Structures are given as C-alpha cells and as structure tokens.
Short mmCIF file of C-alpha atoms and ligand atoms in Angstrom, two decimals:
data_model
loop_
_atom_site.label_atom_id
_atom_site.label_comp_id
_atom_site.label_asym_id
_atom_site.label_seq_id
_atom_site.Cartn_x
_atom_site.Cartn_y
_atom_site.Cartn_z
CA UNK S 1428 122.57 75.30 82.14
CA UNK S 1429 123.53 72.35 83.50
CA UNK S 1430 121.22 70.08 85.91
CA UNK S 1431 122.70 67.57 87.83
CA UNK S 1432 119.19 67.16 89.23
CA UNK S 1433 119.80 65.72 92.48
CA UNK S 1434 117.79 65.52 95.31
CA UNK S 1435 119.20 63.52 97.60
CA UNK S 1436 119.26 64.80 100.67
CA UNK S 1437 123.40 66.26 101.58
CA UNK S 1438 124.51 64.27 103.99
CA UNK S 1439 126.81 66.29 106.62
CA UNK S 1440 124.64 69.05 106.05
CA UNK S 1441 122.24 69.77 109.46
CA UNK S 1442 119.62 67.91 108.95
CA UNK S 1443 116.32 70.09 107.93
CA UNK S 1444 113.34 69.79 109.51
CA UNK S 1445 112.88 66.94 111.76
CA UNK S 1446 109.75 64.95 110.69
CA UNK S 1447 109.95 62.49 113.54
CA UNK S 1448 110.30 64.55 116.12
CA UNK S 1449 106.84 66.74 116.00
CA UNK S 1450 106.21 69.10 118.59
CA UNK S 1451 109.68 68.93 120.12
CA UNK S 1452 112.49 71.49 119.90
CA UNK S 1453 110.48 74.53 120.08
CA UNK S 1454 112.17 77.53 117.99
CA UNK S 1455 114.10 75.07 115.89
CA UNK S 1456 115.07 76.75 113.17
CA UNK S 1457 114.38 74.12 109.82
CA UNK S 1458 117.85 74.56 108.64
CA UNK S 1459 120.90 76.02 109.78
CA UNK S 1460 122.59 77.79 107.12
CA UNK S 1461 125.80 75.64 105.83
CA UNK S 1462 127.07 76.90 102.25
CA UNK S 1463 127.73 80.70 101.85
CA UNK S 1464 125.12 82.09 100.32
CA UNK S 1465 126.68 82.17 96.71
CA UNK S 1466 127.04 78.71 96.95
CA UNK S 1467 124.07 77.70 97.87
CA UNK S 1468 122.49 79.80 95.21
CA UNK S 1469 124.35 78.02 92.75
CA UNK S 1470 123.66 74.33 94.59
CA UNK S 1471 120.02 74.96 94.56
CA UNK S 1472 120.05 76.31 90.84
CA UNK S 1473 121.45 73.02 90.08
CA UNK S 1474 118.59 71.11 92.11
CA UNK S 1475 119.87 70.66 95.59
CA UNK S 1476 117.41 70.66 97.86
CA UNK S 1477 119.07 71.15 101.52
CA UNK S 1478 120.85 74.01 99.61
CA UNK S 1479 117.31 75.36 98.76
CA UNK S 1480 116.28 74.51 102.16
CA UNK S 1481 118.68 76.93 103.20
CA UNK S 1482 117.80 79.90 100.82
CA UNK S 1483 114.32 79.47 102.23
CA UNK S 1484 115.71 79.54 105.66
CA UNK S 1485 117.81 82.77 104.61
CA UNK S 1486 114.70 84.37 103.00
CA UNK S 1487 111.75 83.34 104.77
CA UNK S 1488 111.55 86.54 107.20
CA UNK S 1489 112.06 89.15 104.49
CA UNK S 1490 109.40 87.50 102.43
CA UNK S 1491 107.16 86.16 104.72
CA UNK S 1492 107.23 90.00 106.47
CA UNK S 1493 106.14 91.43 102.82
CA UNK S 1494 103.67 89.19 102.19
CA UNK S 1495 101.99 89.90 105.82
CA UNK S 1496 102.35 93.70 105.86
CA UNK S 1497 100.57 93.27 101.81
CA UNK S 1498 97.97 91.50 103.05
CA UNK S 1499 97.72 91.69 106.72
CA UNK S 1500 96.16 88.31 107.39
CA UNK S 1501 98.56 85.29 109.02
CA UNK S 1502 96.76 82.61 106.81
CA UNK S 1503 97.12 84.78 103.76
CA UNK S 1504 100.62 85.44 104.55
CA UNK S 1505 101.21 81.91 104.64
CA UNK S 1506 100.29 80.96 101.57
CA UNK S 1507 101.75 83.21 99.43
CA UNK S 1508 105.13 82.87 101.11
CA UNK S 1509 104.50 79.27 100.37
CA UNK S 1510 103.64 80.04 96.91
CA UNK S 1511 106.49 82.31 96.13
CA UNK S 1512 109.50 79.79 97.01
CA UNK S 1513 107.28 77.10 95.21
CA UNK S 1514 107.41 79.51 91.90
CA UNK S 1515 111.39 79.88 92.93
CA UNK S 1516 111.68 76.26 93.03
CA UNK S 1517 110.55 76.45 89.58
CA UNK S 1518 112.05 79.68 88.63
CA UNK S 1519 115.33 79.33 90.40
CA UNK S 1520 117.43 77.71 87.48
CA UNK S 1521 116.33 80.94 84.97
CA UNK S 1522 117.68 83.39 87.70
CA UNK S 1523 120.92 84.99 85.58
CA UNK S 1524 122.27 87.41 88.44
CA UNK S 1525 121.49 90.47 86.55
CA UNK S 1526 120.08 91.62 89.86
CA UNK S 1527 120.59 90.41 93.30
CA UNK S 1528 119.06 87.44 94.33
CA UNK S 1529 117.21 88.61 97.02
CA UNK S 1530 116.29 91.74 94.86
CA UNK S 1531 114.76 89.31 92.37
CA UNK S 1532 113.41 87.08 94.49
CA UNK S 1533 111.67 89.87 96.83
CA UNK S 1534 110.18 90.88 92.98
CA UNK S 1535 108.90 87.54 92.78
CA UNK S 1536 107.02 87.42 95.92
CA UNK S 1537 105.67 90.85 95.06
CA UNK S 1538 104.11 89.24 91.76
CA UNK S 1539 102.57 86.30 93.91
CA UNK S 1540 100.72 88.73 96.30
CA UNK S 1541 99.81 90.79 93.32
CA UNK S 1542 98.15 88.08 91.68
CA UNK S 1543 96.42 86.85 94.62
CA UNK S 1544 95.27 90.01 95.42
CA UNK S 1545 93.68 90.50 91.56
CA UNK S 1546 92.29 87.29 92.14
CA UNK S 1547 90.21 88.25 95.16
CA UNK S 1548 89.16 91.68 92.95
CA UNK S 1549 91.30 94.41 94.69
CA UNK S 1550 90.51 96.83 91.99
CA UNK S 1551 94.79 97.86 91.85
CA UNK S 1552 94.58 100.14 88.82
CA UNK S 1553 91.37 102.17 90.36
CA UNK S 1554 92.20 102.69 94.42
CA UNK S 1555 91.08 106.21 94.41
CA UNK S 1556 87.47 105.36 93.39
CA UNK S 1557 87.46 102.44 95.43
CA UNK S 1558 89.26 103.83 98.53
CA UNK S 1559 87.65 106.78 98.52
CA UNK S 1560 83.37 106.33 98.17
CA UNK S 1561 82.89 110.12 99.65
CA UNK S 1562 85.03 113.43 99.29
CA UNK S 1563 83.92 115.04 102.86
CA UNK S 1564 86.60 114.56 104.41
CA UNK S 1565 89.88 113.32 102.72
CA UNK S 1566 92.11 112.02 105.10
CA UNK S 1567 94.79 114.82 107.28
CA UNK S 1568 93.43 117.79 106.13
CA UNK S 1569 95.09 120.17 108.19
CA UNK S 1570 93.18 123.28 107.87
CA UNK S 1571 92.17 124.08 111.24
CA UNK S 1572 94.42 124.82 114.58
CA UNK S 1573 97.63 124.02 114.47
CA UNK S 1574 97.35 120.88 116.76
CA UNK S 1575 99.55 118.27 117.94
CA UNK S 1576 101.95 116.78 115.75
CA UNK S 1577 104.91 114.07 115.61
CA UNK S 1578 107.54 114.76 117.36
CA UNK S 1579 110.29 113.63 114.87
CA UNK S 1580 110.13 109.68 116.18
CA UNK S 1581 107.46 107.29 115.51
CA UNK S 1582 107.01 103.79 117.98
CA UNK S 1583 107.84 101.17 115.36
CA UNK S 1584 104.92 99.08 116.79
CA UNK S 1585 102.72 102.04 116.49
CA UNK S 1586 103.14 102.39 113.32
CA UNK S 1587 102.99 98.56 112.20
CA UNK S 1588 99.47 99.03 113.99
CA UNK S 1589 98.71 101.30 111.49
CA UNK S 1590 100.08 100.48 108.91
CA UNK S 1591 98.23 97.50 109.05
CA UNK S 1592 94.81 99.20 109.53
CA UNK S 1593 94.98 101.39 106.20
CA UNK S 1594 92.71 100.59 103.38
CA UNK S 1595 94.14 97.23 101.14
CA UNK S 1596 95.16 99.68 98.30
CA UNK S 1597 96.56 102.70 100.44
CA UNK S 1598 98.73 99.94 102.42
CA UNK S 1599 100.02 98.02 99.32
CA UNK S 1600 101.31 101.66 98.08
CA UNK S 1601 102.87 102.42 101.19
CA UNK S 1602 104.43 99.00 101.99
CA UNK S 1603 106.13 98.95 98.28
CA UNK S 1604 107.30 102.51 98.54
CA UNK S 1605 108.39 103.60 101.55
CA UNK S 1606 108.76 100.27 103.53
CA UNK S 1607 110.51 98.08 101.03
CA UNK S 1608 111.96 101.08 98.78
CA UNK S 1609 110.13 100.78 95.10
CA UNK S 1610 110.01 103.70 93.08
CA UNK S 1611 106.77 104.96 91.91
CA UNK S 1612 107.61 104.07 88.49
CA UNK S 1613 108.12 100.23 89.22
CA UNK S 1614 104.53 100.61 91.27
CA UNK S 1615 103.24 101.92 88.14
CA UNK S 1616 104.22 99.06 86.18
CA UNK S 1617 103.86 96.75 88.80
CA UNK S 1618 100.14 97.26 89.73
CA UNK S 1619 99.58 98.79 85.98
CA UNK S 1620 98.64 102.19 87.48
CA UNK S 1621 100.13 105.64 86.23
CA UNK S 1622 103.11 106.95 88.22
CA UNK S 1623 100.97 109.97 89.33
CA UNK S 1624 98.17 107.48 90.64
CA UNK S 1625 100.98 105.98 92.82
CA UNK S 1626 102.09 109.31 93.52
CA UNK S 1627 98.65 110.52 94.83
CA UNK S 1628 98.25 107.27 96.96
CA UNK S 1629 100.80 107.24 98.48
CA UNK S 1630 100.62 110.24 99.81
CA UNK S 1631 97.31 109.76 100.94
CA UNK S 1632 98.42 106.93 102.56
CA UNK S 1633 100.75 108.96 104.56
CA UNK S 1634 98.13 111.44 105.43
CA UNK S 1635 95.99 108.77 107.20
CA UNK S 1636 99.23 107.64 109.09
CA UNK S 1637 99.45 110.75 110.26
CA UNK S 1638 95.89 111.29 111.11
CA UNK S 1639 96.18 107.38 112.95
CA UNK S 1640 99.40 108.11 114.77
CA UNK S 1641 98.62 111.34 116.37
CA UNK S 1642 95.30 109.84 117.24
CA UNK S 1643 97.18 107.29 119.01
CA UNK S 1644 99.86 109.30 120.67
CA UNK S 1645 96.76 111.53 122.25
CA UNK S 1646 94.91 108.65 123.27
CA UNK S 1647 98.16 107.66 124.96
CA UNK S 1648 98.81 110.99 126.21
CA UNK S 1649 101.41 111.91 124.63
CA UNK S 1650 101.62 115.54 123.46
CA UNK M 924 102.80 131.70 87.26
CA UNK M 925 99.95 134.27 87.79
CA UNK M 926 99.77 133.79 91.52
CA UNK M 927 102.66 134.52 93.90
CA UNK M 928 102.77 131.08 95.59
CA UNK M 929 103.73 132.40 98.98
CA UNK M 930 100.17 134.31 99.35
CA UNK M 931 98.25 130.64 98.28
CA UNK M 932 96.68 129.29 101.26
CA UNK M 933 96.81 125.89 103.42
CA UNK M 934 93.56 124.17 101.03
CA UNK M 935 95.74 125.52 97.65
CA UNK M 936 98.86 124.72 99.15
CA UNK M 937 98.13 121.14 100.34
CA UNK M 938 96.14 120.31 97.39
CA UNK M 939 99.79 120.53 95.48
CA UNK M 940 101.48 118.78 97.80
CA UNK M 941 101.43 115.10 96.89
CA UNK M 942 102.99 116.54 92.80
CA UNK M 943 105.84 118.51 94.99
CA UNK M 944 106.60 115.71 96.85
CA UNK M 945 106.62 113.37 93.96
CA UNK M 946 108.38 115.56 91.76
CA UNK M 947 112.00 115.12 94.20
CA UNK M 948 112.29 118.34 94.34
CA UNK M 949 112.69 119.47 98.01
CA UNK M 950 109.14 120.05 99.36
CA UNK M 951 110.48 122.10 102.38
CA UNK M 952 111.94 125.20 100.26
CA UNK M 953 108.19 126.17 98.92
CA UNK M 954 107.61 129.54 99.97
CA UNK M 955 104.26 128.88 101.36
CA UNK M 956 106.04 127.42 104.50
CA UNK M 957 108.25 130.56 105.32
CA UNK M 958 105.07 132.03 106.66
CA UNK M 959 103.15 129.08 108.05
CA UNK M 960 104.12 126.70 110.52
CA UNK M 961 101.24 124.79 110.34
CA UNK M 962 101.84 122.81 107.18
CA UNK M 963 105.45 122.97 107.97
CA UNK M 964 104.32 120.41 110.72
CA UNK M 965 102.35 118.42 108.19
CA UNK M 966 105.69 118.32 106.13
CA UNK M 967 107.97 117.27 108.35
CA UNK M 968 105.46 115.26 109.71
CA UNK M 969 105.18 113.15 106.37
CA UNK M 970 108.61 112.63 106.25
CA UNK M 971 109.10 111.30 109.64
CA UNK M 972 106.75 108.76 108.69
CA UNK M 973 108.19 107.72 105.68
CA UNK M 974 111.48 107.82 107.36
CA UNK M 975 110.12 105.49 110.05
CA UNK M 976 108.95 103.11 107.15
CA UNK M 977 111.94 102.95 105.43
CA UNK M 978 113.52 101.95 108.85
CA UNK M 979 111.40 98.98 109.24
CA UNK M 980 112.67 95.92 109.68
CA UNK M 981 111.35 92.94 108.20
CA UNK M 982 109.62 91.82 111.70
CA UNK M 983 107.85 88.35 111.19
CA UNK M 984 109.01 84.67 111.10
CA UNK M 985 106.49 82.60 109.39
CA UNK M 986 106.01 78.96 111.38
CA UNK M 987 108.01 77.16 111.86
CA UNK M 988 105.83 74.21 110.23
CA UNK M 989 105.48 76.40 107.10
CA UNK M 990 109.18 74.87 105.62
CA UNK M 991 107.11 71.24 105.84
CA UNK M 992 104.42 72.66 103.34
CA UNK M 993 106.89 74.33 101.39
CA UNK M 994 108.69 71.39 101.08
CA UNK M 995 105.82 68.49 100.71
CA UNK M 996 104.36 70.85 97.50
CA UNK M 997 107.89 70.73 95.90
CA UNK M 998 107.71 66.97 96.28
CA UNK M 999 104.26 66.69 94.76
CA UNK M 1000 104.99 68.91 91.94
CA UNK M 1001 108.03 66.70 91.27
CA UNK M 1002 106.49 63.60 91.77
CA UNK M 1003 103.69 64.61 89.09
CA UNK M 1004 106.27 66.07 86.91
CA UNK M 1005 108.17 62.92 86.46
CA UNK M 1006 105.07 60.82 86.16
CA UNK M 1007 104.31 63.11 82.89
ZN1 ZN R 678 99.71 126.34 105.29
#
C-alpha cells in the first residue's frame, strides 16, 4: 500500500480546530467536511491528517453516541471515543473495504469499549449470575392483572432514561442488538458468550424496559 | 409435544418466550395468545420497545475540545514512533 506519509497540514482545506483562538466560536465544529467521503478515506489511508480530521468529524457522533449509551458515563465516553480513532489512526491503512467503513469502524469502537469494560471486570461471558444475585422476582413478570401497558409509542428521551439505568451487562446487550442492529451471533462472538446467553439477556433487558417505562408513564400519568 | 400449548399458562408460556423470540419465528402466532390478552400486551409491548431502539438516533456530540486530544495523542504516538 502505498504511504506518501504526509502530514502537513492541506492548505485550502478549512482550517481544523483553532488552537489560538480558545474559548471563542462556541459550536465550532473542528472541521468542516471538504473531500467526499471516499476521498477522504483514501487521503487519510495514505496519512493525511485534515482528511482524517474530517473522518473524525464525520464519525464522532455515531461513535461517541455508542460509546456513551455502552457505558453511560461522559468521562468514560470520552476516552474510548478518543481511543477508538487513535486505534483507527493506526488501523486505518489495513482497512480493505470488505465492509463499509463506518461498519468497520463502528466494530472497532465496539472492541475498544469491550476491552475497557473487561478491564474494569464486567464479568461479559457470566451476566446472568452477576445481574441477577436473587430469583424473587425476575424482572416484568406479568402474571397478575392485566395492567397498563405501552401504547404502541415510546418518548425517545424516556427511553434513553432507561436505557441508561439498566444493569452494565443488560444495557450492553440491548444497545448492540436492538439499538445499533448486531445479531445475537456477532454478540456471541463479540463478548464470547453463547448465542442463547445473548438471547436470554436481551430479552431480559427488554422486560425491565418495560417494567421502567410503564413505571414512568404512570408516574407521569399517563394511562 | 405432550401438552397442547394453547392450555399452558402465562408462568409456562412466558418462561418460553425469550427461545420464541430468538428463534425468528413470529412470536405473535403462538396459540397461547388467541386466548389471552394479557401476554399479548407483553408481546407487543416488547416489540414496541425494540422498535423504538432500533429508531434511535445516534444523539450525542462529544466536545468539542475532544478533536484537540484526539489529535495531540496522534502527534505523540508519531513523535515517539519516529524517535524509535
Ligand atoms: Zn398469558
């Protein structure tokens, strides 16, 4: 592959984040987007850096977004989305377009928050045991009266909310299934967990949605 | 099948759900829910959810400052790379 390795900054190209001018221009985005996307793909493979500036600025909600609903801390969050376009700054020349980009780099990030997450001892392969210390009372049973349920929309905040409150392992199941659209077989192999173990969470996870939205809808009155 | 699975109750038939679910086949067509509305709620319930999910946007913007970090680490690594 060749590497014209250069990492001079392109001149013409908006300038990227102003150093000299901290604290001004408030929602200034660090780089405006200059080279269709393809391009600047292949620019930044080949070591340019505005034209990696821009694939940050092109990525950094999606990834940034993952990495906060995974580990619901800002801090956190931070990090690894710094970490994962450091390990594409390394990574980016190997990147063969088998997939999408973004498809490979949203993989990527998934591996950094995985990793971290190991690293601070989230027991991934055994959730159950460690989600679940009692059996009383799994979450949404729904034995009794037939009481209040959805009705067939969900507030997107209200369900960030709790999304964000479930259990570390029940959210990382939900977020890579049903938010961001893994199948339980990548999960599987992902957080090295059988597919029925993702299976099983996940649905657990929904129960205790459910069980946190309609808790929320009655405490706001809603039917 | 020794059991007619439209006389299994809510516990039995809830118990299963998370395997029918998984298993793509379509959940709603199990004959336990021609007869009971109540985990007919729970079903469609569970799939408003994770049709809710699947319709969330990615929501955040990191800093603004966070591009500066990003950018100073890529320095140091090269710096220390080229010093090797
Ligand atoms: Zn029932």
């Amino acid at each position: 592959m060749p590497r014209p390795t250069s990492l001079k900054r392109v001149q013409g190209a908006q300038s990227a984040e102003p150093p000299d001018a901290r604290g001004n221009l408030p929602n200034h985005a660090p780089v405006a987007p200059t080279y269709p996307q393809d391009e600047a793909l292949a620019r930044a493979q080949a070591g340019d850096h505005q034209a990696f500036a821009q694939l940050y600025a092109l990525h950094k909600r999606r990834i940034y977004s993952l990495c906060l609903r995974m580990v619901n801390n800002v801090a956190e969050a931070e990090d690894l989305t710094q970490e994962a376009f450091l390990q594409l700054h390394r990574k980016i020349a190997t990147f063969r377009g088998d997939s999408a980009f973004s498809t490979w780099l949203h993989r990527l990030a998934v591996n950094v928050v995985l990793m971290h997450l190991r690293k601070k001892g989230l027991q991934l392969t055994s959730l159950d045991e460690a989600m679940e210390p009692t059996h009383d009372e799994g979450p949404g049973r729904s034995f009794g009266a037939p009481d209040l349920s959805l009705t067939g929309s969900i507030d997107r905040l209200a369900l960030e909310r709790a999304v964000a409150d479930l259990p570390a392992g029940y959210r990382l199941i939900f977020v890579l299934h049903d938010i961001e659209g893994y199948e339980h077989n990548e999960i599987a192999t992902m957080l090295e967990c059988s597919i029925g173990n993702s299976k099983s969470q996940l649905h657990k996870a929904r129960l205790k949605l459910r069980d946190a939205l309609r808790t929320t809808s009655r405490r706001e009155g809603g039917k | 099948m020794t059991n007619n699975p439209g006389n299994m109750s809510c516990e039995q038939f809830q118990a299963q759900l998370a395997d029918l679910i998984g298993s793509g086949e379509d959940a709603s067509r199990h004959p336990h829910l021609l007869t009971c509305s109540r985990c007919r709620a729970l079903l469609a319930d569970l799939e408003t959810i994770a049709e809710a999910a699947r319709q969330l946007l990615p929501a955040e913007l990191p800093k603004d400052d966070l591009w500066e970090r990003i950018e100073s680490a890529i320095q140091k690594e090269e710096t220390s790379r080229q010093q090797d």
